[in-house]
PDB file of C-alpha atoms in Angstrom:
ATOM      1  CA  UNK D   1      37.308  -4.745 -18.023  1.00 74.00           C
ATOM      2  CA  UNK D   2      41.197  -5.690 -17.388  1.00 78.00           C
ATOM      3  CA  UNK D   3      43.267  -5.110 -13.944  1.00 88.00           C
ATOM      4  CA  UNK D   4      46.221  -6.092 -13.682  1.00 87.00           C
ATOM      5  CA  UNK D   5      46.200  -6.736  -9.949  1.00 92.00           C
ATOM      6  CA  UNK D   6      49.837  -6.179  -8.138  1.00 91.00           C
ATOM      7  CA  UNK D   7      50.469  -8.315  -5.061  1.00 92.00           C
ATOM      8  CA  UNK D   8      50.988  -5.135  -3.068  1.00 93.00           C
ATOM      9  CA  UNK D   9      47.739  -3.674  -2.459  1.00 94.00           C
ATOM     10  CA  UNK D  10      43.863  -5.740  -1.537  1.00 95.00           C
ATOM     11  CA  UNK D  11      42.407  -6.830  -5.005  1.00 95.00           C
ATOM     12  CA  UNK D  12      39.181  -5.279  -3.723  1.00 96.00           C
ATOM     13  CA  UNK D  13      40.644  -1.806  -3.817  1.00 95.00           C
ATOM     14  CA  UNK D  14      42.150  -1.679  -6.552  1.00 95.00           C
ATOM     15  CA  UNK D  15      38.637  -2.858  -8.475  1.00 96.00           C
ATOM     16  CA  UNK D  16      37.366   0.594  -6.311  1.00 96.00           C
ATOM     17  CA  UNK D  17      40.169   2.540  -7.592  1.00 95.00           C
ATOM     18  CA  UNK D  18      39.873   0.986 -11.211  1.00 94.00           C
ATOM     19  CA  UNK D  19      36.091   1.756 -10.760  1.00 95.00           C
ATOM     20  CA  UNK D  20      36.368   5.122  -9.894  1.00 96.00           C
ATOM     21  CA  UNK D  21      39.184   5.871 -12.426  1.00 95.00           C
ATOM     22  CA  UNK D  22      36.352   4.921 -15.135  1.00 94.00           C
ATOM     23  CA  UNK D  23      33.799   7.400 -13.502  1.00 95.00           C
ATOM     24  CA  UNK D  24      35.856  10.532 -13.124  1.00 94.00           C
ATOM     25  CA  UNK D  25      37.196   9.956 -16.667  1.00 94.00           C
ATOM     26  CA  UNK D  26      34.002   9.830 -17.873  1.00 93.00           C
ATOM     27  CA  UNK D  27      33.972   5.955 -19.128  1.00 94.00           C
ATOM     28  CA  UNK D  28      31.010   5.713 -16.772  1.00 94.00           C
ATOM     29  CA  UNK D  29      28.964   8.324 -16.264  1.00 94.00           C
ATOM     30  CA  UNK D  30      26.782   9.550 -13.904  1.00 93.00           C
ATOM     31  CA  UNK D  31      23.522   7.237 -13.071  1.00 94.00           C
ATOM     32  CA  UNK D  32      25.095   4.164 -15.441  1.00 96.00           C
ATOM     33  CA  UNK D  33      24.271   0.890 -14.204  1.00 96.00           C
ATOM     34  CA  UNK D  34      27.468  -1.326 -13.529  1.00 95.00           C
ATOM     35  CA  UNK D  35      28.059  -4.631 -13.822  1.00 94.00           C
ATOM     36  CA  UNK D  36      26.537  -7.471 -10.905  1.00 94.00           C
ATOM     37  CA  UNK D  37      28.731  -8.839  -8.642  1.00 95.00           C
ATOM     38  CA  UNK D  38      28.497 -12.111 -10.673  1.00 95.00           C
ATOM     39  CA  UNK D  39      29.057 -10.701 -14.022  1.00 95.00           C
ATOM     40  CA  UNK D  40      32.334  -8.899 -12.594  1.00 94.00           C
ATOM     41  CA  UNK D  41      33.423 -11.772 -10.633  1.00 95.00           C
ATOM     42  CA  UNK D  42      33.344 -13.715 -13.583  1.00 95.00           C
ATOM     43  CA  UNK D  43      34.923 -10.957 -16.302  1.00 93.00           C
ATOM     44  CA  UNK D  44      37.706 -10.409 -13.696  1.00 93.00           C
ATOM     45  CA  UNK D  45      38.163 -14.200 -12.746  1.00 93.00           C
ATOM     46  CA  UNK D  46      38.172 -13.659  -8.939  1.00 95.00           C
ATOM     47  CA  UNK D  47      35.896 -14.447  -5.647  1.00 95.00           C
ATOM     48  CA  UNK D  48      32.754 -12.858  -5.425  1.00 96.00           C
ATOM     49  CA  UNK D  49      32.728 -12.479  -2.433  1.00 97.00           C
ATOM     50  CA  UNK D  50      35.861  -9.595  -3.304  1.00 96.00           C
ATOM     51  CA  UNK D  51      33.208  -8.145  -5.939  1.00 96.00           C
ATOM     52  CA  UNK D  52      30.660  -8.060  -3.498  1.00 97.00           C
ATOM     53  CA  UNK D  53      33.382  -6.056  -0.706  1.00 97.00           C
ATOM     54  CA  UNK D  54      34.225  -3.669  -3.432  1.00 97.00           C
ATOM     55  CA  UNK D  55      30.394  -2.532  -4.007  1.00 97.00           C
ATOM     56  CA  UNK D  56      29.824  -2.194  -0.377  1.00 97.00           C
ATOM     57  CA  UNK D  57      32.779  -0.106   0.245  1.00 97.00           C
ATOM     58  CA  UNK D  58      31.753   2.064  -2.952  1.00 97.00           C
ATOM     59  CA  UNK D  59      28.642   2.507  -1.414  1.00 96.00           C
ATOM     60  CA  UNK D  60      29.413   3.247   1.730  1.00 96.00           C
ATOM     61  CA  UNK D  61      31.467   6.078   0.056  1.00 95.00           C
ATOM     62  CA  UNK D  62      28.410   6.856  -1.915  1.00 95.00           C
ATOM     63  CA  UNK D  63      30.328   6.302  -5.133  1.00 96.00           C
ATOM     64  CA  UNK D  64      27.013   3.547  -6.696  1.00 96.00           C
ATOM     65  CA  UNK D  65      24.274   3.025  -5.000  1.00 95.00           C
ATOM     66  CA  UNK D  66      21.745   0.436  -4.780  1.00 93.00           C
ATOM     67  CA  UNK D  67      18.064   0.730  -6.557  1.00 93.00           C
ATOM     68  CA  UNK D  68      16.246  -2.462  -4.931  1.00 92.00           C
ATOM     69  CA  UNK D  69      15.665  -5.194  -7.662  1.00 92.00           C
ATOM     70  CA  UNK D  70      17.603  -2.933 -10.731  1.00 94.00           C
ATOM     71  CA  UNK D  71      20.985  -3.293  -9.527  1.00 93.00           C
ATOM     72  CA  UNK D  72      23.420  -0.969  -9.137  1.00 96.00           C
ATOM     73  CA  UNK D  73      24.148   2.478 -10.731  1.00 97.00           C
ATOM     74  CA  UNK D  74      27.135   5.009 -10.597  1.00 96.00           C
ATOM     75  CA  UNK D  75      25.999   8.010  -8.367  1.00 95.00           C
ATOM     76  CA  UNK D  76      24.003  11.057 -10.241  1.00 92.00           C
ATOM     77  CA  UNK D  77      25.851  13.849  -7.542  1.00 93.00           C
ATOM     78  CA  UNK D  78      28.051  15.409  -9.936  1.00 92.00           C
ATOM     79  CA  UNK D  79      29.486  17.113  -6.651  1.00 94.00           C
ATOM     80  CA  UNK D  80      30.512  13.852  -5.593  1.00 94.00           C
ATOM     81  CA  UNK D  81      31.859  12.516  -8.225  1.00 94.00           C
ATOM     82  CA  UNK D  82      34.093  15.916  -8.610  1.00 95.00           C
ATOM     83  CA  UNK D  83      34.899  15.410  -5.007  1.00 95.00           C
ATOM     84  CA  UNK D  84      36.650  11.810  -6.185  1.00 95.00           C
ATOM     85  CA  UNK D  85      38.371  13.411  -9.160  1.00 95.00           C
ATOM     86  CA  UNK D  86      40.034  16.047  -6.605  1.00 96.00           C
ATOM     87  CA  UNK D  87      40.834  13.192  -4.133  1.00 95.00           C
ATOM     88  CA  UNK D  88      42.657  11.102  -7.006  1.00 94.00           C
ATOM     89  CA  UNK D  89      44.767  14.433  -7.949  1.00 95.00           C
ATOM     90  CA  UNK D  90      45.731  14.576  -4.634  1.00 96.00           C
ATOM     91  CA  UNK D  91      46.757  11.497  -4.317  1.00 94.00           C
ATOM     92  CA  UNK D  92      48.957  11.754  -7.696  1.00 94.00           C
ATOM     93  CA  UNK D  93      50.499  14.987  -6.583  1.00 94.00           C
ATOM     94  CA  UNK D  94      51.370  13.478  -3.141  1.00 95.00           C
ATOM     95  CA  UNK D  95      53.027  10.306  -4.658  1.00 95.00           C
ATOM     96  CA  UNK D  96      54.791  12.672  -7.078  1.00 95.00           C
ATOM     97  CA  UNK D  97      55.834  15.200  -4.722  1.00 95.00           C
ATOM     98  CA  UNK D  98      57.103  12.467  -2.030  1.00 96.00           C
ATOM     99  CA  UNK D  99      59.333  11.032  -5.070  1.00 96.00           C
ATOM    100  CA  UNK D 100      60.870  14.714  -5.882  1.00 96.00           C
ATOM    101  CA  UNK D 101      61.492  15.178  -2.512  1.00 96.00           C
ATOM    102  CA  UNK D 102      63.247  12.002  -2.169  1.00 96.00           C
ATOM    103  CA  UNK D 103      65.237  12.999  -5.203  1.00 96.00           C
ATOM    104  CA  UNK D 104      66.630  15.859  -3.344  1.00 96.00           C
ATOM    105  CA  UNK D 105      64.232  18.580  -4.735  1.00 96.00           C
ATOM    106  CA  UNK D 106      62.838  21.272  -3.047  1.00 95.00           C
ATOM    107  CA  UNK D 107      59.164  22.308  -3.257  1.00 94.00           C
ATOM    108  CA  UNK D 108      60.429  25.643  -5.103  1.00 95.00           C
ATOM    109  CA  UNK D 109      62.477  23.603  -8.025  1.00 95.00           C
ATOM    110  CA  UNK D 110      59.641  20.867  -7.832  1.00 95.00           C
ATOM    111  CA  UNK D 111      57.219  23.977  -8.595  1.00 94.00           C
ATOM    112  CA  UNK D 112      59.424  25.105 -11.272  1.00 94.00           C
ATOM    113  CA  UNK D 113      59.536  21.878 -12.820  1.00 93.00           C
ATOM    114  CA  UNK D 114      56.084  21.340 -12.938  1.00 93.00           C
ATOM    115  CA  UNK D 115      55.400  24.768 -14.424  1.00 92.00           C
ATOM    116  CA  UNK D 116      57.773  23.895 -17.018  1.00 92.00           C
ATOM    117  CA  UNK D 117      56.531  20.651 -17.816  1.00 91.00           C
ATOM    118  CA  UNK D 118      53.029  22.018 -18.051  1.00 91.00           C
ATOM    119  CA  UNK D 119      54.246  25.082 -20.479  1.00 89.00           C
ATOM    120  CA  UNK D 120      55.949  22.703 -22.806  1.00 89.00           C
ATOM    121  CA  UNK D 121      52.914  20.370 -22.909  1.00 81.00           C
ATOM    122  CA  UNK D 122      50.587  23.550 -23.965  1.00 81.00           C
ATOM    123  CA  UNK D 123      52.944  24.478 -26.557  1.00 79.00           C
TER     124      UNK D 123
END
């Protein structure tokens, strides 16, 4: 696994958002076992303690959870994991939109665009 951590946002969310990018792309799939905190801490060169912050956040979103004395495992709700895929669109198509906007573009030619863009990538 590489990150390549910006300075900008907490190293422990971008492991969550690297983690969940790898389960909604299908890299990890539902019920896989991840790494432990020690193996990650180690592949990624950082604290622990960071590794250990990132799990408990991802299972307090119940993106892994816990089976006592196995370790952990990506979560078998396929409902939840779609959930996450449609939160991560939204997120792109906010960023995106926010950017056209700031360009000067309404939502009607930032529409048109888009439909464009997705017509010549289906050709």
């Amino acid at each position: 696994m590489t990150i390549e951590f910006d300075n900008n946002l907490p190293i422990y969310l971008q492991i969550m958002n690297y983690i969940k990018k790898e389960i909604v792309t299908g890299k990890l799939n539902a019920g896989d076992k991840i790494p432990s905190v020690r193996e990650l801490a180690a592949e990624l060169q950082i604290n622990p303690n960071t590794v250990q912050r990132t799990f408990q956040e991802l299972e307090r979103e119940e993106v892994v959870e816990t089976r006592r004395g196995l370790g952990r495992y990506v979560t078998s709700e396929e409902a939840k994991i779609m959930t996450i895929k449609k939160e991560m669109a939204g997120d792109l198509l906010d960023h995106f939109i926010s950017g056209m906007q700031e360009l000067g573009f309404t939502n009607k030619d930032i529409a048109s665009i888009v439909a464009e863009a997705v017509e010549i990538k289906n050709e």
